[in-house]
Short mmCIF file of C-alpha atoms and ligand atoms in Angstrom, two decimals:
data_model
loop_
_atom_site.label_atom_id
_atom_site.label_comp_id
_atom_site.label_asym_id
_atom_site.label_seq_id
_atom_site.Cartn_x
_atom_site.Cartn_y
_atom_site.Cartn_z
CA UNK A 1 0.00 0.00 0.00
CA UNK A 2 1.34 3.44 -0.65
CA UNK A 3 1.03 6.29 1.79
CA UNK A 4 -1.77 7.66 0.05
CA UNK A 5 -4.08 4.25 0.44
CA UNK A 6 -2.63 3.94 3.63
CA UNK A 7 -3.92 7.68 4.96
CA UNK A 8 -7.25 7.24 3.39
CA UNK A 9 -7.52 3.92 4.67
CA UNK A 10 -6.60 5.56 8.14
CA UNK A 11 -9.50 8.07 7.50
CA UNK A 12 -11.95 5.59 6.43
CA UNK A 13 -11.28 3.14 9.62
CA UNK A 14 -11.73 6.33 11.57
CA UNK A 15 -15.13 7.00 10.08
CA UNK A 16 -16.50 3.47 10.39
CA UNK A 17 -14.74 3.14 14.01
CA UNK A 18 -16.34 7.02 15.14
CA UNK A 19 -19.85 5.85 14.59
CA UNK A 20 -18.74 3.44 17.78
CA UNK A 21 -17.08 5.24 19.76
CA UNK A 22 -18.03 8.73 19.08
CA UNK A 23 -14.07 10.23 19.16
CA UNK A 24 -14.13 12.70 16.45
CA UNK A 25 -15.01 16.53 16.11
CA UNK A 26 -13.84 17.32 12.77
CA UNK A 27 -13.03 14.98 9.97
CA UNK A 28 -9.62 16.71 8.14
CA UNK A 29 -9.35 16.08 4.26
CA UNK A 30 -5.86 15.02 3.70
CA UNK A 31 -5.42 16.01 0.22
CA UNK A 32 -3.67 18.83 0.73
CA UNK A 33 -1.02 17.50 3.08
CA UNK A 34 -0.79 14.92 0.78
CA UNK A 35 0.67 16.92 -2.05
CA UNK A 36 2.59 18.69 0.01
CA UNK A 37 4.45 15.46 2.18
CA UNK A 38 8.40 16.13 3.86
CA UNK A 39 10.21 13.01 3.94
CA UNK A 40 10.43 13.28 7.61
CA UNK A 41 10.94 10.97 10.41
CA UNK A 42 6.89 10.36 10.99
CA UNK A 43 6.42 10.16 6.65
CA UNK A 44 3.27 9.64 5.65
CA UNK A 45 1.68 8.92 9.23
CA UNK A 46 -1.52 9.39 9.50
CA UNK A 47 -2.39 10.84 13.11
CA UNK A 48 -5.00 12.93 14.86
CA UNK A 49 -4.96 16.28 16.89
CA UNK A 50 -6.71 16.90 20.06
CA UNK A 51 -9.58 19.33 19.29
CA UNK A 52 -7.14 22.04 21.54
CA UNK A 53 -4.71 21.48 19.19
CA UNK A 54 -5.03 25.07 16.42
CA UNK A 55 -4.71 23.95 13.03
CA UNK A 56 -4.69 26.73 10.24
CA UNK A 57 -7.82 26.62 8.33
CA UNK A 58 -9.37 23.88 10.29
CA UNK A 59 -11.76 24.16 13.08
CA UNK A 60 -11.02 23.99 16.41
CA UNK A 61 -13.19 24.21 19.16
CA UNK A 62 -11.90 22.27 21.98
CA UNK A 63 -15.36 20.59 22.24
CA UNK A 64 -17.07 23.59 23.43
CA UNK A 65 -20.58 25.02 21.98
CA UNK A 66 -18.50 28.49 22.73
CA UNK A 67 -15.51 27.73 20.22
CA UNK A 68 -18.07 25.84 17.09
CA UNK A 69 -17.19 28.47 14.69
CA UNK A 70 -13.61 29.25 15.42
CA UNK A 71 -11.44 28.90 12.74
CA UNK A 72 -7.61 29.67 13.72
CA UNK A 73 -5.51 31.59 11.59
CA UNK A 74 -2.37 29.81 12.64
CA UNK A 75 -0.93 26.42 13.22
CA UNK A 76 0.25 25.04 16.88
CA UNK A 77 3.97 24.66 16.85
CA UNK A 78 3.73 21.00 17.20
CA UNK A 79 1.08 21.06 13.45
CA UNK A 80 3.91 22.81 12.11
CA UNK A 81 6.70 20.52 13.52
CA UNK A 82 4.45 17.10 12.97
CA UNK A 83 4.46 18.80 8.95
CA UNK A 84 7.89 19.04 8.71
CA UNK A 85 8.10 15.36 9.84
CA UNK A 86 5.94 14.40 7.18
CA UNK A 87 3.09 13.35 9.19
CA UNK A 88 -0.96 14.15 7.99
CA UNK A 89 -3.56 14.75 10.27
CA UNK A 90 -6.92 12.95 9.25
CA UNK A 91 -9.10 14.53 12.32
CA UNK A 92 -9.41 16.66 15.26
CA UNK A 93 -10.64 14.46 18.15
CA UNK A 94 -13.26 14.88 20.79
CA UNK A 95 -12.15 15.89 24.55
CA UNK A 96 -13.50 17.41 27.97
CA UNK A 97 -14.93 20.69 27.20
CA UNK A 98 -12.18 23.15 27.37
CA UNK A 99 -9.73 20.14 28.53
CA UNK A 100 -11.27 20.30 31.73
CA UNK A 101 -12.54 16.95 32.89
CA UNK A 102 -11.07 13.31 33.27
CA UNK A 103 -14.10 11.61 32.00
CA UNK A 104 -14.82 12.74 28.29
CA UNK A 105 -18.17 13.24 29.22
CA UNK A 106 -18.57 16.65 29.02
CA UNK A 107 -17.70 17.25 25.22
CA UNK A 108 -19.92 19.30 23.17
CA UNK A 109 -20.87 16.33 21.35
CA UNK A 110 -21.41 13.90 23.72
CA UNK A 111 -18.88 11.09 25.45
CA UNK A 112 -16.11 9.14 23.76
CA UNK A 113 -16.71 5.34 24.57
CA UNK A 114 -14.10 3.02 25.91
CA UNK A 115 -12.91 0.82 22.78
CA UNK A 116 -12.47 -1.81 24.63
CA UNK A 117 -16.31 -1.50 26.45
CA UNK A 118 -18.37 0.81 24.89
CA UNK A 119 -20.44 1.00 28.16
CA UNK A 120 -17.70 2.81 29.70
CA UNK A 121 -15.80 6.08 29.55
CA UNK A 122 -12.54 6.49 27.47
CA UNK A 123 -11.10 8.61 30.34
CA UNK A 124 -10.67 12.54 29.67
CA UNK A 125 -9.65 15.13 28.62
CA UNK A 126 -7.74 13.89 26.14
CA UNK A 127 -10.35 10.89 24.89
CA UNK A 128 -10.86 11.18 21.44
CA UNK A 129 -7.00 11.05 21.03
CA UNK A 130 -6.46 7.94 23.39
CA UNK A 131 -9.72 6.19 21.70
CA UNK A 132 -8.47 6.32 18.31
CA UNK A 133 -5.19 5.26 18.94
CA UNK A 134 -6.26 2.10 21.52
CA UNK A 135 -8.48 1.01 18.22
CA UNK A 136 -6.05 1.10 15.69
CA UNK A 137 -7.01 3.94 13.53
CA UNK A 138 -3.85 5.75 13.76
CA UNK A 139 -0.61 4.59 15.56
CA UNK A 140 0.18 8.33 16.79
CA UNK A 141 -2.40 11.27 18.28
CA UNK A 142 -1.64 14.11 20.17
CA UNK A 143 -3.11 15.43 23.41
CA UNK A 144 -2.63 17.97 26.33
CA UNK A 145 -2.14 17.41 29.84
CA UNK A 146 -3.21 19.70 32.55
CA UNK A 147 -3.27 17.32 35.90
CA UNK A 148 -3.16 13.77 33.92
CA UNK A 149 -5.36 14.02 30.74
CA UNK A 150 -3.05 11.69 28.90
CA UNK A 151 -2.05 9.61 30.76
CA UNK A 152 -4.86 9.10 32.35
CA UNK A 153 -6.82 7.90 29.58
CA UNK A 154 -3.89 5.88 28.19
CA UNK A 155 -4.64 3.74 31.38
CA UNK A 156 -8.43 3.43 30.45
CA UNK A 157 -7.84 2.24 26.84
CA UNK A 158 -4.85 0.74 26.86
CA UNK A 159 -1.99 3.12 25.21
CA UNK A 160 1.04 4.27 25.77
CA UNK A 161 0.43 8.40 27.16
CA UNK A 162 3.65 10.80 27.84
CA UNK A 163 3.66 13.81 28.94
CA UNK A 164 7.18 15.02 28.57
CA UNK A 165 9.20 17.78 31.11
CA UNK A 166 7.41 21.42 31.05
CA UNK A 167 8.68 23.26 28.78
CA UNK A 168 10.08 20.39 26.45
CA UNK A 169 7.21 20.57 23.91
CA UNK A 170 5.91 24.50 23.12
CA UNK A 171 2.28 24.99 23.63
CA UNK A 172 1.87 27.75 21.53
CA UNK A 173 -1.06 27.74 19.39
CA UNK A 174 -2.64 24.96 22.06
CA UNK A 175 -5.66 26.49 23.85
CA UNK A 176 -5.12 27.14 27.24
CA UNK A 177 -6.14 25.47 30.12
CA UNK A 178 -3.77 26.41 33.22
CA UNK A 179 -0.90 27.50 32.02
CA UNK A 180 1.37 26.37 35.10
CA UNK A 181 0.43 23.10 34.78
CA UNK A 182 -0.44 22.45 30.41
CA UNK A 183 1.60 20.30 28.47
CA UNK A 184 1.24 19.11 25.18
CA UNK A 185 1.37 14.89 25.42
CA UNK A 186 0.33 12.15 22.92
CA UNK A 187 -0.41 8.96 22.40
CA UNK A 188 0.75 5.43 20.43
CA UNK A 189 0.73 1.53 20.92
CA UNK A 190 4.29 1.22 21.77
CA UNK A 191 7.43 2.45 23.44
CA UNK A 192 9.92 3.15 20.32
CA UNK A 193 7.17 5.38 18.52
CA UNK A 194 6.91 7.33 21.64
CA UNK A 195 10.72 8.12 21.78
CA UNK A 196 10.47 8.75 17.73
CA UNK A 197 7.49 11.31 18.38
CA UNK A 198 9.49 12.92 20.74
CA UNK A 199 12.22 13.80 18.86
CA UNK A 200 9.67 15.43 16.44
CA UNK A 201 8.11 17.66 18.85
CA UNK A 202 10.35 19.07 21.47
CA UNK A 203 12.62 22.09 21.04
CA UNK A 204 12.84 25.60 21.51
CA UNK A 205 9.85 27.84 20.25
CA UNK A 206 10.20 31.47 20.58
CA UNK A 207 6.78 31.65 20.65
CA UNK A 208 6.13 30.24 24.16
CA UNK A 209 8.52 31.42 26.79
CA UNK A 210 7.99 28.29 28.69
CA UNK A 211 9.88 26.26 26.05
CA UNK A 212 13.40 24.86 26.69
CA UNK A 213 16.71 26.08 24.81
CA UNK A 214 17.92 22.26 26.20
CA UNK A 215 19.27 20.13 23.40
CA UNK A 216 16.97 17.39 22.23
CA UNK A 217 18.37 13.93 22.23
CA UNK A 218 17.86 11.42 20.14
CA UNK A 219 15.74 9.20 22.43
CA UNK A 220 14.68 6.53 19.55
CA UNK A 221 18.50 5.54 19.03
CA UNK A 222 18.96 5.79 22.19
CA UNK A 223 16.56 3.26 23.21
CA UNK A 224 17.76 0.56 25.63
CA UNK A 225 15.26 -1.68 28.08
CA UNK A 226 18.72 -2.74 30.30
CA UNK A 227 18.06 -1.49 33.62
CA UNK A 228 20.44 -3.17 35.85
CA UNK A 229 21.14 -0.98 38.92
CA UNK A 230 18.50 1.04 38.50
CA UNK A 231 16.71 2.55 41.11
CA UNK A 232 13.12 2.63 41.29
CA UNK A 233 10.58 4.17 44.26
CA UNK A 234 7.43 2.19 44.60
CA UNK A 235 4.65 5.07 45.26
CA UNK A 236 3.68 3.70 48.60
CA UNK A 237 0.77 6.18 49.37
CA UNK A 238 -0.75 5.09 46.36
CA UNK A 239 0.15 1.33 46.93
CA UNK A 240 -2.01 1.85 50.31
CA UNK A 241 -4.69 3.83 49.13
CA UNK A 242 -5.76 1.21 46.00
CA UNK A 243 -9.01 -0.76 46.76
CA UNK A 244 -8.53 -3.08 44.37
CA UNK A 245 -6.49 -5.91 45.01
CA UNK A 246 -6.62 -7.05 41.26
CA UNK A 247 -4.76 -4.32 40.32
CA UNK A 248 -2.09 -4.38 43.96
CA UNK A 249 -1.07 -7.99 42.59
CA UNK A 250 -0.75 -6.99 38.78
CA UNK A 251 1.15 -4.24 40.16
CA UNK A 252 3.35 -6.43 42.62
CA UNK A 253 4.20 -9.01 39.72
CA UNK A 254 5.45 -6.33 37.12
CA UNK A 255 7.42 -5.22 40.30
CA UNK A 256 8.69 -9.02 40.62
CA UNK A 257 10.08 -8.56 36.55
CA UNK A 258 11.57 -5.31 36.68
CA UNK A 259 13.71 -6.50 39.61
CA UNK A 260 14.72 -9.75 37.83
CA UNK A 261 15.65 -6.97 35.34
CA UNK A 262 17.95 -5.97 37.56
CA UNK A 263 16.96 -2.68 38.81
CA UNK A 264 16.96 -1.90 42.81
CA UNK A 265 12.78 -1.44 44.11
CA UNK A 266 12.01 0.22 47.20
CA UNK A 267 8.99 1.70 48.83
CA UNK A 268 8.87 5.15 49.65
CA UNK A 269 6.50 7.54 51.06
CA UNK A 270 5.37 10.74 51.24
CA UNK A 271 3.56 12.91 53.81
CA UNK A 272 -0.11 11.57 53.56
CA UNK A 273 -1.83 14.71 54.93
CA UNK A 274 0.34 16.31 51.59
CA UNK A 275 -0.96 14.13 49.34
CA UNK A 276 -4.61 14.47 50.17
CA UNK A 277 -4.55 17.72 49.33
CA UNK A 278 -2.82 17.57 46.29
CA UNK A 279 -6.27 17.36 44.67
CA UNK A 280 -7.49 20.20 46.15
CA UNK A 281 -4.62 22.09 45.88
CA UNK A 282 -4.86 21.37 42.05
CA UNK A 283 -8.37 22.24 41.67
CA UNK A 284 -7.74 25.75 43.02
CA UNK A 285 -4.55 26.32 40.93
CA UNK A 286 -6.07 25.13 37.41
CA UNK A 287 -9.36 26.85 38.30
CA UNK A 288 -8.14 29.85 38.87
CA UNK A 289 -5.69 30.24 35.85
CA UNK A 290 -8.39 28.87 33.86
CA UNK A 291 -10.86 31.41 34.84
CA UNK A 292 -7.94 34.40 34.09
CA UNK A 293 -7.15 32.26 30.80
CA UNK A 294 -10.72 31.91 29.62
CA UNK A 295 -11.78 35.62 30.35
CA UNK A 296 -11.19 36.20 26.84
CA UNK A 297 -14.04 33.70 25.49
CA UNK A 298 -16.96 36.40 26.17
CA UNK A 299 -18.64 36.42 22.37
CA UNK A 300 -16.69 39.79 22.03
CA UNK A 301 -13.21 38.70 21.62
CA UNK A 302 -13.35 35.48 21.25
CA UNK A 303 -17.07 32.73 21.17
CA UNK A 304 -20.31 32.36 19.53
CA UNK A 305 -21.65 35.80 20.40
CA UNK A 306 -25.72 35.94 21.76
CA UNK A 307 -27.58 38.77 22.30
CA UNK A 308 -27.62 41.35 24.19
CA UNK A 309 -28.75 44.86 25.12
CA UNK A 310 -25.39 46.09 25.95
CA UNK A 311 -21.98 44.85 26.26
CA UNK A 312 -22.16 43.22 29.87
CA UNK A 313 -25.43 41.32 28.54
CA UNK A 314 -23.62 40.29 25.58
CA UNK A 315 -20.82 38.69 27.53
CA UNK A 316 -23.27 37.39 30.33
CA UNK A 317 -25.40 35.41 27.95
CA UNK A 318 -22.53 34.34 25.64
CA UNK A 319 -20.98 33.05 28.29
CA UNK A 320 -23.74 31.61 30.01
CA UNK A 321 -24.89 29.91 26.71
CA UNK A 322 -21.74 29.02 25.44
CA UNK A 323 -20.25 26.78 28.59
CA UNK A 324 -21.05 23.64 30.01
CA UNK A 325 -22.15 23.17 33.39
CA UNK A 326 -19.02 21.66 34.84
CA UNK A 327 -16.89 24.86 33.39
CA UNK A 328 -19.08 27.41 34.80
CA UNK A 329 -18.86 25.88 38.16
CA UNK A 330 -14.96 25.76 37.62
CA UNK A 331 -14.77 29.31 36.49
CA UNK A 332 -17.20 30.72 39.72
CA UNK A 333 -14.26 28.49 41.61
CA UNK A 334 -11.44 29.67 39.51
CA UNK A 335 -12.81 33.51 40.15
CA UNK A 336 -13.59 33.17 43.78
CA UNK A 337 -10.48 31.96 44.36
CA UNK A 338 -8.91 34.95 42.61
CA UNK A 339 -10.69 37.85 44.60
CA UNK A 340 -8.33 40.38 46.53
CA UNK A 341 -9.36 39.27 49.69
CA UNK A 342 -9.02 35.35 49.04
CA UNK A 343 -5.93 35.16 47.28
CA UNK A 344 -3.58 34.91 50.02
CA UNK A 345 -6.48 32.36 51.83
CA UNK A 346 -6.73 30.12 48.86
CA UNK A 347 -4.97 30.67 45.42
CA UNK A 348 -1.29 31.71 47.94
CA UNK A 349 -2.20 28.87 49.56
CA UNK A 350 -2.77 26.11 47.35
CA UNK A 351 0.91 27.58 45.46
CA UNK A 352 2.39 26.65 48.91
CA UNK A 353 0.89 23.24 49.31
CA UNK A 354 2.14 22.94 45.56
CA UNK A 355 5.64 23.87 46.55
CA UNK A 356 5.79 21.69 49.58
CA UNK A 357 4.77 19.01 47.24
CA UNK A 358 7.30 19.48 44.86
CA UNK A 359 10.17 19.72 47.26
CA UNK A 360 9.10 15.88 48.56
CA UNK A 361 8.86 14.59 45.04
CA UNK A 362 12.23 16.03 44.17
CA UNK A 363 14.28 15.00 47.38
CA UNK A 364 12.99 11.76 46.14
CA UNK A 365 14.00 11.56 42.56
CA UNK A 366 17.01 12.94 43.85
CA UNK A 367 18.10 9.32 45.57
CA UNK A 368 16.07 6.85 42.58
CA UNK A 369 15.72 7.65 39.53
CA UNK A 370 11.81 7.03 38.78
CA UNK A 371 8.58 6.61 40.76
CA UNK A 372 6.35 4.03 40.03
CA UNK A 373 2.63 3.91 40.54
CA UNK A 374 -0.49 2.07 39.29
CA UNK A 375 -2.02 4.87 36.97
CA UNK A 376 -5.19 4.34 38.78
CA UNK A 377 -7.19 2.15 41.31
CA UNK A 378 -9.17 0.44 38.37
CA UNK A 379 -10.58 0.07 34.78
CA UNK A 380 -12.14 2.85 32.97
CA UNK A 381 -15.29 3.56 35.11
CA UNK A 382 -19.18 2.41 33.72
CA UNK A 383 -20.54 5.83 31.64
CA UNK A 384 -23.63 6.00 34.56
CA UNK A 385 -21.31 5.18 36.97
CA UNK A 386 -21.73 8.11 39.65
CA UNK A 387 -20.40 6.00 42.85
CA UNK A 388 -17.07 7.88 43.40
CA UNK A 389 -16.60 9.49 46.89
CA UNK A 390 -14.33 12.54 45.96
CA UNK A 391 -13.12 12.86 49.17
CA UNK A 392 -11.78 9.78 50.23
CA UNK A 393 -8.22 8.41 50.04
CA UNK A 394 -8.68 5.86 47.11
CA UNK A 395 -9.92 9.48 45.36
CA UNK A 396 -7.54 11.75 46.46
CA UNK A 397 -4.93 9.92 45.73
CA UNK A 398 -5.18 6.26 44.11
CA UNK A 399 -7.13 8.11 41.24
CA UNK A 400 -5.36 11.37 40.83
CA UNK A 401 -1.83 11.01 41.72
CA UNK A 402 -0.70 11.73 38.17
CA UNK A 403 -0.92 15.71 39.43
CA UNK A 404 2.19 15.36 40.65
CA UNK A 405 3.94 15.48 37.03
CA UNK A 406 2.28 18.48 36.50
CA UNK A 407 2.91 20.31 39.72
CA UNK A 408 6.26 19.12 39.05
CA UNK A 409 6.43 19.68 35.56
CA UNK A 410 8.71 16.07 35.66
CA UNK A 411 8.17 13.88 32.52
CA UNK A 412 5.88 11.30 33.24
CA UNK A 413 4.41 8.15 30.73
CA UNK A 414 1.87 5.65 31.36
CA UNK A 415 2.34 2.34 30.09
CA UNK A 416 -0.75 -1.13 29.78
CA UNK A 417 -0.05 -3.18 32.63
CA UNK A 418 -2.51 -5.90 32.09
CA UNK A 419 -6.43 -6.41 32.27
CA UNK A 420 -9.18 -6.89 34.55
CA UNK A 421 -12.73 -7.96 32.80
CA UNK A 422 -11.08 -7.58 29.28
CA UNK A 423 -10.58 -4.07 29.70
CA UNK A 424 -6.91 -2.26 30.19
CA UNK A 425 -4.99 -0.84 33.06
CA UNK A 426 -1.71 0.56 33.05
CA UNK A 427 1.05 1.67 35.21
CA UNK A 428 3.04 5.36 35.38
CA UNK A 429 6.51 5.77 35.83
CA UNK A 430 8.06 9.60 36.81
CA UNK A 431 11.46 10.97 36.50
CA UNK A 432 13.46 13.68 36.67
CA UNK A 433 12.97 16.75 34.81
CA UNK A 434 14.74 16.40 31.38
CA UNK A 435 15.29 12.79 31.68
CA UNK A 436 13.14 11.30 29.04
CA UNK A 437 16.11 9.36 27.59
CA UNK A 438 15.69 7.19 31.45
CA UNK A 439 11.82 7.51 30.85
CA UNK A 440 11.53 5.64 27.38
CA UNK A 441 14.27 2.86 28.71
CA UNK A 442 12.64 1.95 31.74
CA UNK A 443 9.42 2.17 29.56
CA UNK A 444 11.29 -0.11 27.57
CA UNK A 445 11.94 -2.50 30.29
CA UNK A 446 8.36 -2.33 31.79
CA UNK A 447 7.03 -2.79 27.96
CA UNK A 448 9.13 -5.87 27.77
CA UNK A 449 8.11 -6.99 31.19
CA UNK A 450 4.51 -7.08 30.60
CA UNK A 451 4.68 -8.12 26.76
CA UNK A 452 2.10 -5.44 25.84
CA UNK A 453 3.01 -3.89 22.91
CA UNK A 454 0.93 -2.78 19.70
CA UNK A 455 -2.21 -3.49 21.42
CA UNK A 456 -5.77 -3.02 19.49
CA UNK A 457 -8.77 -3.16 20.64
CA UNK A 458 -11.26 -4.26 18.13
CA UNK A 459 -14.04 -2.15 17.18
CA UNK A 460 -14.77 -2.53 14.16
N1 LIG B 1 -9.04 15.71 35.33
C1 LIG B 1 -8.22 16.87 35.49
C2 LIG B 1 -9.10 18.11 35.47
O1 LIG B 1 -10.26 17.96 35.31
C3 LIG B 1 -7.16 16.91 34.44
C4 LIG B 1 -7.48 17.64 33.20
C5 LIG B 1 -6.31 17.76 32.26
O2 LIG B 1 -5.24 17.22 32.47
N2 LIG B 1 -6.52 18.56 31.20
O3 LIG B 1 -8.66 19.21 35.63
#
C-alpha cells in the first residue's frame, strides 16, 4: 500500500470506528497535506490532533458550543513541527470541554466510549486522542495534559500516554487550560514510537517562553530496556490507598520482573496529609488560571456571540450559553479563588501546598531515579457510573496522583499493565525533569516486562 491508500484507509477506519465510539469533532481532508508530504521521520503517518490542538484553516473548538465556529488563523507549533516530519492529520478528536474533565463526558458532542467497552468512559480530557489510537485507527495522536489528561486515559484504553518535562514541547497555538500546569502529550501503541514522536516535537519555540533552549536527544537511538542498577521508588501512598487488590497484585508481579531486570525497588513515602490535598490544591490552581485564561471567550473577543442589550449582557449570555455546566462551576471556583481578599487564603495557599509538594517529590528523585505507581485504582469507570466518593483516600490519591507530574512539571508516561474484565490498566513511571532518555528505557523494560506492545482493541 502506498502512503496515500494507507492515509485514506486511516481516515476511512476512523469513520466506520467514530460511529462506535463517538471520538471525532472534525473529519480533516488530507489532500492537501498529501501533495505537500516532507520526507520526515513520521512520513506519511496518519495521526490525529486533540480538538485544543489550532490547526490553520481547520476548526477547532476544543469541544465547546462556545468555540463551534472558530477557525484559527495559525498552526500550533507542534502542526507545524508534525508537517515538517511528514506526518498528515486525518481529524481533530473529541475531549472534555475546554480540557477540563477526566471523563470525556462533558464534550460538546457527547462522550467518547471506551474501545475496549463501549459502556464505559474512554477517560478525559484527552479521549478522542487515546480512543483512536487504543483502536487502531492511527498509531500516533496528540493530546494535552493539565493534571493527567493523557495519561490518564492511556490507562483506560490501553496506550502508551507521555507527557514530557514542562517546557520540552511548546504549547503555543494549544488552547489554554492552566498554564502552570499544560503540556502538550500524545499517544501510540508502543514504546519506540513514543521516543520517535518525541524527537519530532520538542525544542525551543520562541513563541512560548515556557519552552526549553535544552538540546533534544535522540531518544529513539537511544533506546535501551537494560536497567540493571536502576533505582526505582514504589509510590507507597498510592500502593495503600488502592481498593482493588486485582490491580495491587498486577502491580506487585510487574514489580517481581523489573527486579529480575535488575533494577533496585524500594517503597517510599510521602507525607499523607500532603498528598490528600494535592487534589485540592490542584483544583484551586487550574481553576483559577483557567478562569484568568478563559476571560477572553466572552462572544466579544473570542465565542459564539448571543444577544444582548449592551456589552455586559452580551458577555453574560454568551458566556452563560456558550459553557457547560461543569466549566461554569470551575470558572465561579477559579474567580472566587482569585478575589483580593481570598488570594492569600486560597490561590497563595494552594501555590504553597504545591511547593511543599514538589520539594518531597524532588528529594525523592534525587536518591532513585523514577517513581512508580499504578495509573489508577481500576478500569475505565461504567458511563452511569456516579459511585465515586471525591473525598476519600482511594480518590484523592489512588485516582489522581498523576498531578504530581504536572505540579512538578517532571516527565511522566503511562504504560498497559494488564487487564481486569477484558478491559486495560496501566502503570506510570516519573522521572526527573529532562530525563526522558531514562523515561523511554525503563518504559522499555516495563514494555518488555509485561509483553504489551501494539495493542488493538477491536471495534470494528
Ligand atoms: N481531570 C483533570 C481536570 O479535570 C485533568 C485535566 C487535564 O489534564 N486537562 O482538571
Amino acid at each position: 500500500m502506498n502512503i496515500e491508500e494507507k492515509v485514506y484507509e486511516a481516515l476511512n477506519n476512523a469513520k466506520l470506528v467514530n460511529e462506535k465510539i463517538n471520538a471525532v469533532i472534525n473529519f480533516v481532508d488530507p489532500k492537501e497535506q498529501l501533495e505537500n508530504l516532507n520526507e520526515g521521520k513520521l512520513y506519511g503517518m496518519p495521526i490525529a490532533l486533540k480538538d485544543n490542538i489550532s490547526t490553520k484553516g481547520i476548526k477547532t473548538t476544543a469541544a465547546s458550543k462556545m468555540l463551534e465556529n472558530y477557525v484559527p488563523i495559525y498552526d500550533a507549533f507542534v502542526v507545524k513541527k508534525l508537517k515538517e516530519a511528514g506526518a498528515v492529520t486525518i481529524c481533530k478528536t473529541s475531549m472534555d470541554e475546554l480540557a477540563m474533565g477526566g471523563t470525556n463526558l462533558t464534550a460538546c458532542i457527547g462522550p467518547v466510549l471506551n474501545p475496549y467497552d463501549l459502556k464505559r468512559m474512554s477517560g478525559g480530557s484527552s479521549g478522542g486522542s487515546a480512543a483512536l489510537v487504543s483502536s487502531g485507527v492511527v498509531p500516533l495522536a496528540l493530546g494535552s495534559d493539565t493534571g493527567d489528561s493523557v495519561r490518564k486515559p492511556a490507562s483506560f484504553c490501553g496506550v502508551i500516554g507521555v507527557k514530557p518535562t514542562y517546557g520540552r514541547i511548546s504549547r503555543y497555538g494549544v488552547i489554554p487550560y492552566a498554564s502552570s500546569l499544560d503540556h502538550v502529550g500524545y499517544f501510540t501503541r508502543n514504546v519506540k514510537t513514543a521516543s520517535l514522536t518525541l524527537e519530532v516535537l520538542a525544542g525551543r519555540d520562541d513563541n512560548d517562553m515556557t519552552s526549553s533552549f535544552k538540546e533534544v536527544e535522540e531518544y529513539s537511538k537511544l533506546l535501551n530496556s537494560d536497567i540493571q542498577g536502576k533505582k526505582i521508588a514504589i509510590f507507597k501512598n498510592v500502593i495503600d490507598s488502592l481498593t482493588n487488590q486485582k490491580t495491587k497484585d498486577m502491580f506487585n508481579d510487574l514489580i517481581i520482573k523489573l527486579k529480575e531486570k535488575g533494577a533496585t525497588i524500594e517503597e517510599v513515602s510521602f507525607n499523607d496529609d500532603l498528598m490528600k490535598a494535592m487534589l485540592p490544591a490542584y483544583y484551586l490552581i487550574s481553576n483559577c488560571e483557567a478562569a484568568s485564561n478563559h476571560s477572553n471567550l466572552d462572544g466579544l473577543r473570542f465565542g459564539v456571540q448571543q444577544d444582548g442589550s449592551d456589552t455586559n449582557e452580551i458577555m453574560i449570555n454568551s458566556r452563560t450559553k456558550g459553557f457547560g455546566p461543569l466549566i461554569r462551576k470551575r470558572f465561579v471556583i477559579g474567580s472566587y479563588g482569585l478575589f483580593v481578599e481570598n488570594q492569600d487564603r486560597l490561590f497563595r495557599q494552594a501555590q504553597k501546598v504545591r511547593r511543599l509538594i514538589v520539594e518531597e517529590v524532588k528529594e525523592c528523585l534525587d536518591k532513585y531515579d523514577c517513581l512508580i505507581a499504578p495509573a489508577s485504582n481500576d478500569i475505565a469507570p461504567l458511563l452511569d457510573d456516579h459511585s465515586r466518593d471525591e473525598l476519600s483516600d482511594h480518590y484523592l490519591i489512588a485516582e489522581n496522583h498523576m498531578v504530581i507530574g504536572n505540579f512538578t512539571g517532571y516527565p511522566s508516561m503511562t504504560l498497559p499493565m494488564g487487564f481486569i474484565d477484558k478491559c486495560p490498566i496501566g502503570v506510570n513511571i516519573t522521572l526527573k525533569a529532562f530525563d526522558e532518555v531514562n523515561m523511554f528505557n525503563i518504559g522499555l523494560a516495563i514494555e518488555e516486562s509485561t509483553g504489551l506492545k501494539d495493542l488493538v482493541a477491536k471495534v470494528i
